[in-house]
Amino acid sequence: MYDAATETVNATLAAPLDETGLIRAAQSGDADAFERLVRAYDQSVLRIAMNLLRSPDEARDVYQEAFLKIFRNLRQFRFDCSFHTWLYRVVTNVCFDHLRRRKVRKEDSTVVETQDGLVDQVTQIEEVGPAANPERQTWNRELSAGIAAALQELTPRERMVFELRHYEGLRLRAIGEILGTSEEAAKNCLFRATQKMRTRLEAFV
Amino acid sequence: MNCAEVVKQIPMYGYGEISAEMEERIESHLTECEACREELARHRAFVDLLDERDEPIDPTLLTTCRADLRRQIVAETASRPHTGWNWLGSVRGFTAFHIPFRVPVGAIALVAIGWIGAHYAPARFGGVETAGLVQPMFSNVQSVQPDSSGNVSIAVDEVHRRVVSGTFDDPRIRELLLSAVREESNPGVRVESIAVLKDSADLQVVRQALIDAVSHDPNPGVRLKALEGLKQYASDAAVRKALANVLLKDDNAGVRVQAIDVLTAHSDDSIVGVLQDVMQKEDDSYIRARARNLLEAMRASIGTY
Ligand SMILES: [Zn+2]
């Protein structure tokens, strides 16, 4: 179907075997179970943090803070919502905290958010990936930088909704729960984000 | 539905985030309206473009994050053994089933540190209790001698719990803590003893106990706690030698990570050889990356690997 790409992401997110069993084991002190829970989600968490904050150092802090919060509070988790809703709620709050703190320290935000900084990060990541044909690489690099720049023009909330829906494949209902808002509000947010992105990326289409 | 309404709904239609009824209405409009089909095609092109974003996670960053988290959790668990997380091995389960104490020769009492709540008094010693020996922690029958009158003399070694309190300056307390680090079979108690001792690592005897613990303790939580105590002695030759050994031989990556961090806090040429060995033997990419950076910073060759 049309939405095949995001559905695949969804499937890998849902894949971790008996998640409830893992959570219960981790709650009773099984460290391996906790580590498996972390590994089921940590790439997604790191990706969100990277794309939201555009800074490896801050992404690293978000990763650490978020999973420690989960670790410290896991025993209080009562299955009132799904585990991933709780996890992404924690991650979202930690990310927003970082963005707020950054606003206070203005000088940081200019360092992180300059166009040059972005290009640098993309170049770094590129070196890790497999070597493909150079023209394609240049195009991908420009596109990734373009998408990143377009994302930076969204509000943090729009950016988060867009990341979670488009790139992590979460449903709007879950995103609403994560952000503590209604599905309808999340939908409006996604709608605005999509419109802005499309206008901004018109040149690439 | 008119075109404007359809166009507005297209993005959510793409995400499958509209009701089945709305979906049907859009699809019936699309079959009749060329302009909206074109708009849908443009939207799809835009989505395909977004999906081409190619920003894989930097694997080094991921490994670093995982190592940081593991280290932090082990450290937290080590400082709070009550939580029941068995990063320390089964810390709690032990008190109920295991032979609890190996008493060091010459020790006058056992340090009963807070949470060792359960005491060991198996039913088979009930008879001993009624004979007036109160709540033995651990008893051991040494000899049994029946005599002609039908009496039996049994020699029993026993251990009683006593709470000893005092400051660290009290040599008795210090000795008990040191023997708890070495002899106590409960890792939770070893961790707590080290937590008290580690602030006095300027004493040679304490530092040696920490070195022994980091080198030989079977429990990674205990080794980490000891490492913490050795942090400020990163320039001491004996400490460095022990840490180099830990870095190369410890089977726990969290402990190795901590060891390389402490070892390199005080950088000198003597660790070049160790770091080159690390580059050859280490599997953990965070530790390898650190070793490589340090070698480069010291302008030493990274070695053959
Ligand atoms: Zn139309």
Short mmCIF file of C-alpha atoms and ligand atoms in Angstrom, two decimals:
data_model
loop_
_atom_site.label_atom_id
_atom_site.label_comp_id
_atom_site.label_asym_id
_atom_site.label_seq_id
_atom_site.Cartn_x
_atom_site.Cartn_y
_atom_site.Cartn_z
CA MET A 1 0.00 0.00 0.00
CA TYR A 2 0.83 3.65 -0.11
CA ASP A 3 1.96 3.70 3.50
CA ALA A 4 4.15 0.62 3.20
CA ALA A 5 7.36 2.27 4.36
CA THR A 6 6.01 3.51 7.66
CA GLU A 7 4.16 0.27 8.27
CA THR A 8 7.48 -1.59 8.10
CA VAL A 9 8.87 0.69 10.79
CA ASN A 10 5.80 -0.02 12.83
CA ALA A 11 6.32 -3.74 12.50
CA THR A 12 9.90 -3.56 13.72
CA LEU A 13 8.80 -1.45 16.66
CA ALA A 14 6.17 -3.93 17.65
CA ALA A 15 8.46 -6.89 17.04
CA PRO A 16 10.14 -7.33 20.45
CA LEU A 17 8.90 -10.67 21.64
CA ASP A 18 6.82 -10.90 24.75
CA GLU A 19 7.24 -7.28 25.83
CA THR A 20 4.99 -7.59 28.87
CA GLY A 21 7.06 -10.53 30.05
CA LEU A 22 10.24 -8.54 29.59
CA ILE A 23 8.83 -5.59 31.52
CA ARG A 24 7.71 -7.79 34.39
CA ALA A 25 11.08 -9.52 34.51
CA ALA A 26 12.86 -6.15 34.49
CA GLN A 27 10.56 -4.90 37.25
CA SER A 28 11.58 -7.78 39.44
CA GLY A 29 15.23 -6.94 38.92
CA ASP A 30 16.26 -8.90 35.83
CA ALA A 31 19.01 -6.79 34.30
CA ASP A 32 19.13 -8.75 31.05
CA ALA A 33 15.45 -8.16 30.50
CA PHE A 34 15.96 -4.44 31.04
CA GLU A 35 18.83 -4.38 28.59
CA ARG A 36 16.68 -6.15 25.98
CA LEU A 37 13.94 -3.58 26.48
CA VAL A 38 16.48 -0.81 26.00
CA ARG A 39 17.80 -2.40 22.84
CA ALA A 40 14.33 -2.78 21.39
CA TYR A 41 13.91 0.97 21.44
CA ASP A 42 17.23 2.69 21.77
CA GLN A 43 18.01 3.20 18.10
CA SER A 44 14.67 4.86 17.64
CA VAL A 45 15.25 7.02 20.71
CA LEU A 46 18.67 8.07 19.53
CA ARG A 47 17.37 8.86 16.05
CA ILE A 48 14.58 11.04 17.44
CA ALA A 49 16.98 12.86 19.72
CA MET A 50 19.49 13.40 16.91
CA ASN A 51 16.90 14.68 14.48
CA LEU A 52 15.26 16.90 17.02
CA LEU A 53 18.37 18.40 18.54
CA ARG A 54 20.93 18.05 15.74
CA SER A 55 23.71 17.52 18.24
CA PRO A 56 25.39 14.17 19.02
CA ASP A 57 26.36 15.37 22.51
CA GLU A 58 22.83 16.36 23.39
CA ALA A 59 21.42 13.21 21.80
CA ARG A 60 23.75 11.26 24.05
CA ASP A 61 22.47 13.14 27.10
CA VAL A 62 18.87 12.54 26.08
CA TYR A 63 19.53 8.83 25.64
CA GLN A 64 21.10 8.60 29.09
CA GLU A 65 18.53 10.76 30.91
CA ALA A 66 15.54 9.07 29.31
CA PHE A 67 16.59 5.49 29.93
CA LEU A 68 17.71 6.26 33.47
CA LYS A 69 14.27 7.73 34.17
CA ILE A 70 12.71 4.57 32.79
CA PHE A 71 15.07 2.45 34.87
CA ARG A 72 14.38 4.36 38.08
CA ASN A 73 10.61 4.37 37.63
CA LEU A 74 10.05 1.01 36.01
CA ARG A 75 8.72 -0.50 39.21
CA GLN A 76 5.96 2.10 39.30
CA PHE A 77 4.89 1.30 35.74
CA ARG A 78 1.42 -0.24 36.08
CA PHE A 79 0.56 -0.95 32.44
CA ASP A 80 -2.00 1.91 32.43
CA CYS A 81 -0.67 2.80 29.00
CA SER A 82 1.53 0.88 26.64
CA PHE A 83 5.21 0.77 27.48
CA HIS A 84 6.26 2.53 24.30
CA THR A 85 3.80 5.36 24.96
CA TRP A 86 5.40 5.86 28.34
CA LEU A 87 8.91 5.57 26.92
CA TYR A 88 8.30 8.08 24.13
CA ARG A 89 6.59 10.42 26.57
CA VAL A 90 9.73 10.43 28.70
CA VAL A 91 11.94 10.88 25.63
CA THR A 92 9.76 13.72 24.33
CA ASN A 93 9.87 15.55 27.64
CA VAL A 94 13.63 15.19 27.94
CA CYS A 95 14.07 16.49 24.37
CA PHE A 96 11.79 19.47 25.00
CA ASP A 97 13.69 20.22 28.21
CA HIS A 98 16.90 20.34 26.23
CA LEU A 99 15.39 22.68 23.66
CA ARG A 100 14.12 24.95 26.44
CA ARG A 101 17.48 25.03 28.16
CA ARG A 102 19.08 25.82 24.84
CA LYS A 103 16.77 28.80 24.42
CA VAL A 104 18.03 30.12 27.74
CA ARG A 105 21.63 29.75 26.66
CA LYS A 106 21.32 31.52 23.31
CA GLU A 107 24.92 31.15 22.26
CA ASP A 108 24.55 27.37 22.13
CA SER A 109 21.64 27.37 19.80
CA THR A 110 23.49 29.43 17.21
CA VAL A 111 26.44 27.08 17.37
CA VAL A 112 24.30 24.03 16.87
CA GLU A 113 21.88 25.38 14.38
CA THR A 114 24.07 27.09 11.82
CA GLN A 115 23.78 25.73 8.32
CA ASP A 116 27.49 24.81 8.35
CA GLY A 117 27.09 22.79 11.50
CA LEU A 118 24.37 20.75 9.91
CA VAL A 119 26.37 20.02 6.80
CA ASP A 120 29.29 18.94 8.96
CA GLN A 121 27.22 16.43 10.86
CA VAL A 122 25.81 14.98 7.69
CA THR A 123 29.28 14.62 6.22
CA GLN A 124 30.42 12.79 9.30
CA ILE A 125 27.57 10.36 9.14
CA GLU A 126 28.13 9.82 5.45
CA GLU A 127 31.64 8.48 6.05
CA VAL A 128 30.25 5.69 8.18
CA GLY A 129 27.82 4.46 5.54
CA PRO A 130 28.70 2.17 2.67
CA ALA A 131 30.36 3.82 -0.31
CA ALA A 132 27.88 4.23 -3.14
CA ASN A 133 28.05 6.18 -6.33
CA PRO A 134 29.35 9.67 -5.62
CA GLU A 135 26.64 11.63 -7.44
CA ARG A 136 23.99 9.79 -5.53
CA GLN A 137 25.86 10.50 -2.32
CA THR A 138 25.98 14.19 -3.03
CA TRP A 139 22.29 14.22 -3.82
CA ASN A 140 21.47 12.32 -0.64
CA ARG A 141 23.63 14.62 1.38
CA GLU A 142 21.93 17.70 -0.02
CA LEU A 143 18.53 16.17 0.45
CA SER A 144 19.23 15.12 4.04
CA ALA A 145 20.54 18.59 4.81
CA GLY A 146 17.47 20.09 3.12
CA ILE A 147 15.11 17.94 5.16
CA ALA A 148 17.03 18.77 8.33
CA ALA A 149 16.84 22.48 7.58
CA ALA A 150 13.12 22.23 6.81
CA LEU A 151 12.57 20.38 10.10
CA GLN A 152 14.37 23.15 11.96
CA GLU A 153 11.73 25.59 10.77
CA LEU A 154 8.95 23.67 12.47
CA THR A 155 8.07 24.27 16.10
CA PRO A 156 9.56 21.64 18.43
CA ARG A 157 6.14 20.11 18.85
CA GLU A 158 5.48 19.90 15.11
CA ARG A 159 8.94 18.47 14.61
CA MET A 160 8.35 15.81 17.25
CA VAL A 161 4.96 14.84 15.83
CA PHE A 162 6.42 14.66 12.35
CA GLU A 163 9.37 12.51 13.46
CA LEU A 164 7.18 10.15 15.42
CA ARG A 165 4.55 9.77 12.70
CA HIS A 166 6.59 9.88 9.55
CA TYR A 167 9.91 8.36 10.56
CA GLU A 168 9.05 6.21 13.56
CA GLY A 169 5.67 5.10 12.21
CA LEU A 170 3.66 5.71 15.39
CA ARG A 171 -0.09 6.21 15.06
CA LEU A 172 -1.54 9.64 15.78
CA ARG A 173 -3.57 8.24 18.65
CA ALA A 174 -0.38 7.08 20.37
CA ILE A 175 1.33 10.39 19.59
CA GLY A 176 -1.57 12.25 21.18
CA GLU A 177 -1.15 10.15 24.32
CA ILE A 178 2.61 10.71 24.32
CA LEU A 179 2.21 14.47 24.10
CA GLY A 180 -0.66 14.53 26.54
CA THR A 181 -3.08 15.86 23.96
CA SER A 182 -5.93 14.63 21.75
CA GLU A 183 -5.57 12.64 18.56
CA GLU A 184 -7.23 15.55 16.76
CA ALA A 185 -4.67 18.04 18.07
CA ALA A 186 -1.84 15.72 17.04
CA LYS A 187 -3.42 15.46 13.59
CA ASN A 188 -3.58 19.24 13.21
CA CYS A 189 0.03 19.47 14.27
CA LEU A 190 1.06 16.85 11.72
CA PHE A 191 -0.98 18.62 9.07
CA ARG A 192 0.82 21.92 9.67
CA ALA A 193 4.19 20.19 9.74
CA THR A 194 3.54 18.39 6.46
CA GLN A 195 2.45 21.60 4.76
CA LYS A 196 5.51 23.52 5.90
CA MET A 197 7.83 20.70 4.93
CA ARG A 198 6.35 20.43 1.50
CA THR A 199 6.63 24.14 0.82
CA ARG A 200 10.20 24.17 2.07
CA LEU A 201 11.23 21.13 0.01
CA GLU A 202 9.45 22.13 -3.20
CA ALA A 203 12.84 22.55 -4.91
CA PHE A 204 13.70 18.88 -4.49
CA VAL A 205 10.49 17.38 -5.86
CA MET B 1 -16.66 16.44 -1.47
CA ASN B 2 -15.10 19.23 -3.44
CA CYS B 3 -11.48 19.42 -4.60
CA ALA B 4 -10.33 21.75 -1.84
CA GLU B 5 -11.60 19.37 0.84
CA VAL B 6 -9.95 16.40 -0.84
CA VAL B 7 -6.62 18.17 -1.24
CA LYS B 8 -6.68 19.10 2.44
CA GLN B 9 -7.25 15.47 3.39
CA ILE B 10 -4.62 13.94 1.12
CA PRO B 11 -1.71 13.95 3.64
CA MET B 12 -3.78 12.21 6.33
CA TYR B 13 -5.20 9.88 3.70
CA GLY B 14 -1.57 9.00 2.90
CA TYR B 15 -0.84 8.20 6.53
CA GLY B 16 -4.01 6.13 6.81
CA GLU B 17 -5.14 8.46 9.59
CA ILE B 18 -8.70 9.10 8.48
CA SER B 19 -11.95 7.23 8.98
CA ALA B 20 -12.98 4.46 6.57
CA GLU B 21 -15.94 6.54 5.54
CA MET B 22 -13.77 9.55 4.65
CA GLU B 23 -11.41 7.26 2.78
CA GLU B 24 -14.24 5.99 0.60
CA ARG B 25 -15.42 9.49 -0.17
CA ILE B 26 -11.93 10.57 -1.18
CA GLU B 27 -11.41 7.53 -3.36
CA SER B 28 -14.69 8.01 -5.17
CA HIS B 29 -13.73 11.63 -5.81
CA LEU B 30 -10.31 10.59 -7.10
CA THR B 31 -11.77 8.25 -9.71
CA GLU B 32 -13.61 11.20 -11.20
CA CYS B 33 -11.11 14.05 -10.77
CA GLU B 34 -7.88 14.21 -12.72
CA ALA B 35 -6.60 17.32 -10.88
CA CYS B 36 -6.86 15.62 -7.47
CA ARG B 37 -5.16 12.48 -8.80
CA GLU B 38 -2.29 14.70 -9.88
CA GLU B 39 -2.16 16.32 -6.49
CA LEU B 40 -2.03 12.85 -4.90
CA ALA B 41 0.85 11.93 -7.21
CA ARG B 42 2.75 15.09 -6.17
CA HIS B 43 2.15 14.30 -2.54
CA ARG B 44 3.48 10.78 -3.06
CA ALA B 45 6.60 12.15 -4.71
CA PHE B 46 7.09 14.39 -1.69
CA VAL B 47 6.71 11.47 0.71
CA ASP B 48 9.13 9.35 -1.32
CA LEU B 49 11.57 12.21 -1.05
CA LEU B 50 11.22 12.33 2.73
CA ASP B 51 11.83 8.61 2.87
CA GLU B 52 15.11 9.06 1.08
CA ARG B 53 16.53 10.90 4.04
CA ASP B 54 19.62 8.92 4.71
CA GLU B 55 20.88 9.55 8.20
CA PRO B 56 21.86 6.28 9.78
CA ILE B 57 22.73 6.41 13.45
CA ASP B 58 26.43 6.71 14.00
CA PRO B 59 27.30 3.25 15.40
CA THR B 60 30.02 4.71 17.62
CA LEU B 61 27.50 7.06 19.17
CA LEU B 62 25.11 4.19 19.81
CA THR B 63 27.83 2.05 21.41
CA THR B 64 28.93 4.97 23.56
CA CYS B 65 25.37 5.60 24.72
CA ARG B 66 24.89 1.96 25.60
CA ALA B 67 28.16 1.80 27.52
CA ASP B 68 27.35 5.04 29.39
CA LEU B 69 23.96 3.72 30.38
CA ARG B 70 25.27 0.34 31.47
CA ARG B 71 27.97 1.99 33.54
CA GLN B 72 25.56 4.41 35.18
CA ILE B 73 23.10 1.66 36.04
CA VAL B 74 25.75 -0.64 37.46
CA ALA B 75 27.05 2.25 39.57
CA GLU B 76 23.57 3.16 40.81
CA THR B 77 22.73 -0.42 41.63
CA ALA B 78 26.04 -0.88 43.39
CA SER B 79 25.37 2.08 45.63
CA ARG B 80 21.84 0.94 46.41
CA PRO B 81 21.92 -2.82 46.88
CA HIS B 82 18.44 -2.76 48.43
CA THR B 83 16.79 -2.27 45.09
CA GLY B 84 17.04 -5.93 44.27
CA TRP B 85 18.40 -5.43 40.77
CA ASN B 86 20.62 -8.36 40.17
CA TRP B 87 23.32 -6.58 38.25
CA LEU B 88 25.23 -7.62 41.34
CA GLY B 89 24.38 -11.25 41.04
CA SER B 90 21.58 -12.36 43.29
CA VAL B 91 22.45 -10.12 46.15
CA ARG B 92 19.37 -10.64 48.24
CA GLY B 93 18.47 -14.21 47.48
CA PHE B 94 21.69 -15.22 49.07
CA THR B 95 20.90 -14.46 52.71
CA ALA B 96 18.11 -16.98 52.77
CA PHE B 97 19.88 -20.03 51.41
CA HIS B 98 23.56 -19.76 51.51
CA ILE B 99 26.01 -20.53 54.25
CA PRO B 100 26.30 -16.93 55.28
CA PHE B 101 29.68 -16.31 56.75
CA ARG B 102 33.23 -17.33 56.51
CA VAL B 103 34.63 -15.71 59.57
CA PRO B 104 38.16 -14.41 59.32
CA VAL B 105 40.48 -15.69 61.98
CA GLY B 106 40.79 -13.18 64.76
CA ALA B 107 37.68 -11.23 63.94
CA ILE B 108 35.73 -10.62 67.09
CA ALA B 109 32.33 -9.98 65.65
CA LEU B 110 30.53 -9.59 62.41
CA VAL B 111 29.58 -6.26 61.02
CA ALA B 112 25.87 -6.45 60.62
CA ILE B 113 25.32 -3.80 58.02
CA GLY B 114 21.73 -2.67 57.90
CA TRP B 115 19.89 -4.81 55.50
CA ILE B 116 21.08 -8.30 56.32
CA GLY B 117 17.76 -8.94 57.91
CA ALA B 118 17.37 -12.65 57.71
CA HIS B 119 19.40 -14.79 60.02
CA TYR B 120 20.34 -18.31 59.42
CA ALA B 121 18.74 -20.68 61.90
CA PRO B 122 17.82 -23.93 60.22
CA ALA B 123 15.35 -26.21 61.92
CA ARG B 124 17.94 -28.84 62.62
CA PHE B 125 19.51 -26.49 65.14
CA GLY B 126 16.29 -26.12 67.07
CA GLY B 127 17.66 -28.55 69.66
CA VAL B 128 20.70 -26.45 70.16
CA GLU B 129 18.57 -23.43 70.88
CA THR B 130 16.55 -25.22 73.56
CA ALA B 131 19.85 -26.24 75.08
CA GLY B 132 20.41 -22.57 75.79
CA LEU B 133 22.52 -21.49 72.84
CA VAL B 134 20.70 -18.47 71.52
CA GLN B 135 20.07 -18.05 67.80
CA PRO B 136 23.21 -19.40 66.24
CA MET B 137 24.00 -17.74 62.92
CA PHE B 138 26.02 -20.62 61.77
CA SER B 139 26.99 -23.68 63.72
CA ASN B 140 29.31 -26.45 63.02
CA VAL B 141 29.53 -29.72 64.90
CA GLN B 142 33.19 -30.45 65.56
CA SER B 143 33.00 -33.69 67.49
CA VAL B 144 30.49 -36.10 69.00
CA GLN B 145 31.46 -38.19 72.04
CA PRO B 146 29.01 -40.61 73.64
CA ASP B 147 29.91 -41.87 77.10
CA SER B 148 28.92 -45.07 78.91
CA SER B 149 26.08 -43.42 80.85
CA GLY B 150 24.13 -42.64 77.65
CA ASN B 151 25.18 -38.97 77.58
CA VAL B 152 26.55 -37.44 74.40
CA SER B 153 29.03 -34.53 74.39
CA ILE B 154 28.88 -32.50 71.23
CA ALA B 155 31.40 -29.76 70.49
CA VAL B 156 29.68 -27.01 68.51
CA ASP B 157 31.37 -23.96 66.98
CA GLU B 158 28.95 -21.15 66.61
CA VAL B 159 28.73 -17.57 65.49
CA HIS B 160 26.44 -14.94 66.92
CA ARG B 161 25.46 -11.65 65.36
CA ARG B 162 26.50 -8.56 67.20
CA VAL B 163 26.24 -5.01 66.02
CA VAL B 164 29.46 -3.11 66.35
CA SER B 165 29.38 0.59 65.77
CA GLY B 166 32.03 3.23 65.80
CA THR B 167 33.85 5.69 63.61
CA PHE B 168 36.30 4.76 60.94
CA ASP B 169 39.20 5.84 63.17
CA ASP B 170 38.44 2.92 65.45
CA PRO B 171 40.94 0.24 64.36
CA ARG B 172 38.43 -2.50 65.19
CA ILE B 173 35.89 -1.01 62.80
CA ARG B 174 38.49 -0.57 60.13
CA GLU B 175 39.69 -4.12 60.51
CA LEU B 176 36.15 -5.44 60.27
CA LEU B 177 35.47 -3.44 57.14
CA LEU B 178 38.68 -4.65 55.55
CA SER B 179 37.89 -8.23 56.35
CA ALA B 180 34.34 -7.75 55.09
CA VAL B 181 35.78 -6.63 51.74
CA ARG B 182 38.00 -9.69 51.56
CA GLU B 183 35.99 -12.39 53.23
CA GLU B 184 32.32 -11.58 53.17
CA SER B 185 30.55 -13.82 50.68
CA ASN B 186 27.68 -11.41 50.17
CA PRO B 187 28.53 -8.96 47.37
CA GLY B 188 26.08 -6.36 48.72
CA VAL B 189 28.05 -6.21 51.96
CA ARG B 190 31.33 -6.01 50.09
CA VAL B 191 29.99 -3.05 48.10
CA GLU B 192 28.82 -1.26 51.23
CA SER B 193 32.10 -1.88 53.01
CA ILE B 194 34.01 -0.46 50.05
CA ALA B 195 31.68 2.52 49.95
CA VAL B 196 32.78 3.35 53.50
CA LEU B 197 36.44 2.52 52.97
CA LYS B 198 36.99 4.26 49.67
CA ASP B 199 37.23 7.72 51.18
CA SER B 200 40.27 6.58 53.11
CA ALA B 201 42.27 5.16 50.25
CA ASP B 202 45.16 7.36 51.30
CA LEU B 203 45.85 4.63 53.87
CA GLN B 204 48.11 2.07 52.26
CA VAL B 205 46.20 -0.87 53.72
CA VAL B 206 42.88 0.45 52.40
CA ARG B 207 44.27 1.15 48.98
CA GLN B 208 45.67 -2.35 48.81
CA ALA B 209 42.26 -3.78 49.72
CA LEU B 210 40.69 -1.77 46.89
CA ILE B 211 43.36 -2.95 44.47
CA ASP B 212 42.71 -6.55 45.50
CA ALA B 213 38.98 -6.07 45.09
CA VAL B 214 39.23 -4.52 41.65
CA SER B 215 41.60 -7.26 40.55
CA HIS B 216 40.02 -10.32 42.08
CA ASP B 217 36.48 -9.76 43.26
CA PRO B 218 34.16 -12.04 41.26
CA ASN B 219 31.37 -9.47 41.25
CA PRO B 220 31.46 -6.61 38.70
CA GLY B 221 29.45 -4.27 40.96
CA VAL B 222 32.07 -4.67 43.68
CA ARG B 223 34.91 -4.14 41.22
CA LEU B 224 33.26 -0.94 39.97
CA LYS B 225 32.86 0.37 43.49
CA ALA B 226 36.52 -0.31 44.20
CA LEU B 227 37.47 1.44 40.96
CA GLU B 228 35.56 4.47 42.11
CA GLY B 229 37.69 4.57 45.24
CA LEU B 230 40.90 4.34 43.22
CA LYS B 231 39.96 7.17 40.86
CA GLN B 232 41.97 9.81 42.67
CA TYR B 233 45.06 7.60 42.81
CA ALA B 234 45.37 7.31 39.05
CA SER B 235 49.01 8.35 39.30
CA ASP B 236 50.00 5.70 41.85
CA ALA B 237 52.18 3.03 40.24
CA ALA B 238 50.56 0.05 41.97
CA VAL B 239 47.09 1.34 41.10
CA ARG B 240 48.06 1.87 37.47
CA LYS B 241 49.47 -1.61 37.20
CA ALA B 242 46.28 -3.12 38.60
CA LEU B 243 44.07 -1.01 36.33
CA ALA B 244 46.07 -1.91 33.24
CA ASN B 245 45.49 -5.53 34.13
CA VAL B 246 41.78 -4.93 34.62
CA LEU B 247 41.59 -3.15 31.27
CA LEU B 248 43.10 -6.13 29.50
CA LYS B 249 41.60 -8.99 31.46
CA ASP B 250 38.29 -8.04 33.06
CA ASP B 251 35.41 -9.84 31.36
CA ASN B 252 32.94 -7.04 32.09
CA ALA B 253 32.88 -4.23 29.54
CA GLY B 254 31.40 -1.75 32.05
CA VAL B 255 34.38 -2.32 34.35
CA ARG B 256 36.84 -2.00 31.46
CA VAL B 257 35.24 1.27 30.38
CA GLN B 258 35.64 2.65 33.89
CA ALA B 259 39.21 1.36 34.06
CA ILE B 260 40.27 3.11 30.86
CA ASP B 261 38.61 6.32 32.05
CA VAL B 262 40.50 6.27 35.35
CA LEU B 263 43.75 5.15 33.81
CA THR B 264 43.75 7.89 31.24
CA ALA B 265 42.78 10.64 33.65
CA HIS B 266 46.48 10.74 34.38
CA SER B 267 48.16 10.26 31.07
CA ASP B 268 51.76 9.12 30.81
CA ASP B 269 53.81 7.08 28.38
CA SER B 270 53.74 3.98 30.54
CA ILE B 271 50.24 3.13 29.34
CA VAL B 272 51.11 3.18 25.63
CA GLY B 273 51.84 -0.55 25.59
CA VAL B 274 48.61 -1.31 27.42
CA LEU B 275 46.58 0.81 25.01
CA GLN B 276 48.22 -0.91 22.05
CA ASP B 277 47.22 -4.24 23.56
CA VAL B 278 43.69 -2.91 23.96
CA MET B 279 43.59 -2.07 20.25
CA GLN B 280 44.47 -5.69 19.51
CA LYS B 281 42.23 -7.47 21.96
CA GLU B 282 39.27 -5.27 22.81
CA ASP B 283 35.85 -5.99 21.26
CA ASP B 284 33.99 -3.06 22.77
CA SER B 285 34.05 -0.25 20.24
CA TYR B 286 33.78 2.53 22.84
CA ILE B 287 36.88 1.29 24.63
CA ARG B 288 38.72 0.85 21.34
CA ALA B 289 37.79 4.35 20.27
CA ARG B 290 39.06 5.78 23.56
CA ALA B 291 42.32 3.86 23.33
CA ARG B 292 42.80 5.01 19.74
CA ASN B 293 42.17 8.66 20.63
CA LEU B 294 44.61 8.51 23.50
CA LEU B 295 47.30 6.87 21.42
CA GLU B 296 46.81 9.49 18.76
CA ALA B 297 46.94 12.25 21.36
CA MET B 298 50.24 10.85 22.60
CA ARG B 299 51.42 10.50 19.00
CA ALA B 300 52.05 6.82 19.58
CA SER B 301 51.46 4.24 16.91
CA ILE B 302 48.15 2.47 17.13
CA GLY B 303 49.92 -0.82 16.60
CA THR B 304 49.20 -3.71 14.32
CA TYR B 305 45.64 -4.88 14.40
ZN ZN C 1 -10.77 17.10 -7.26
#
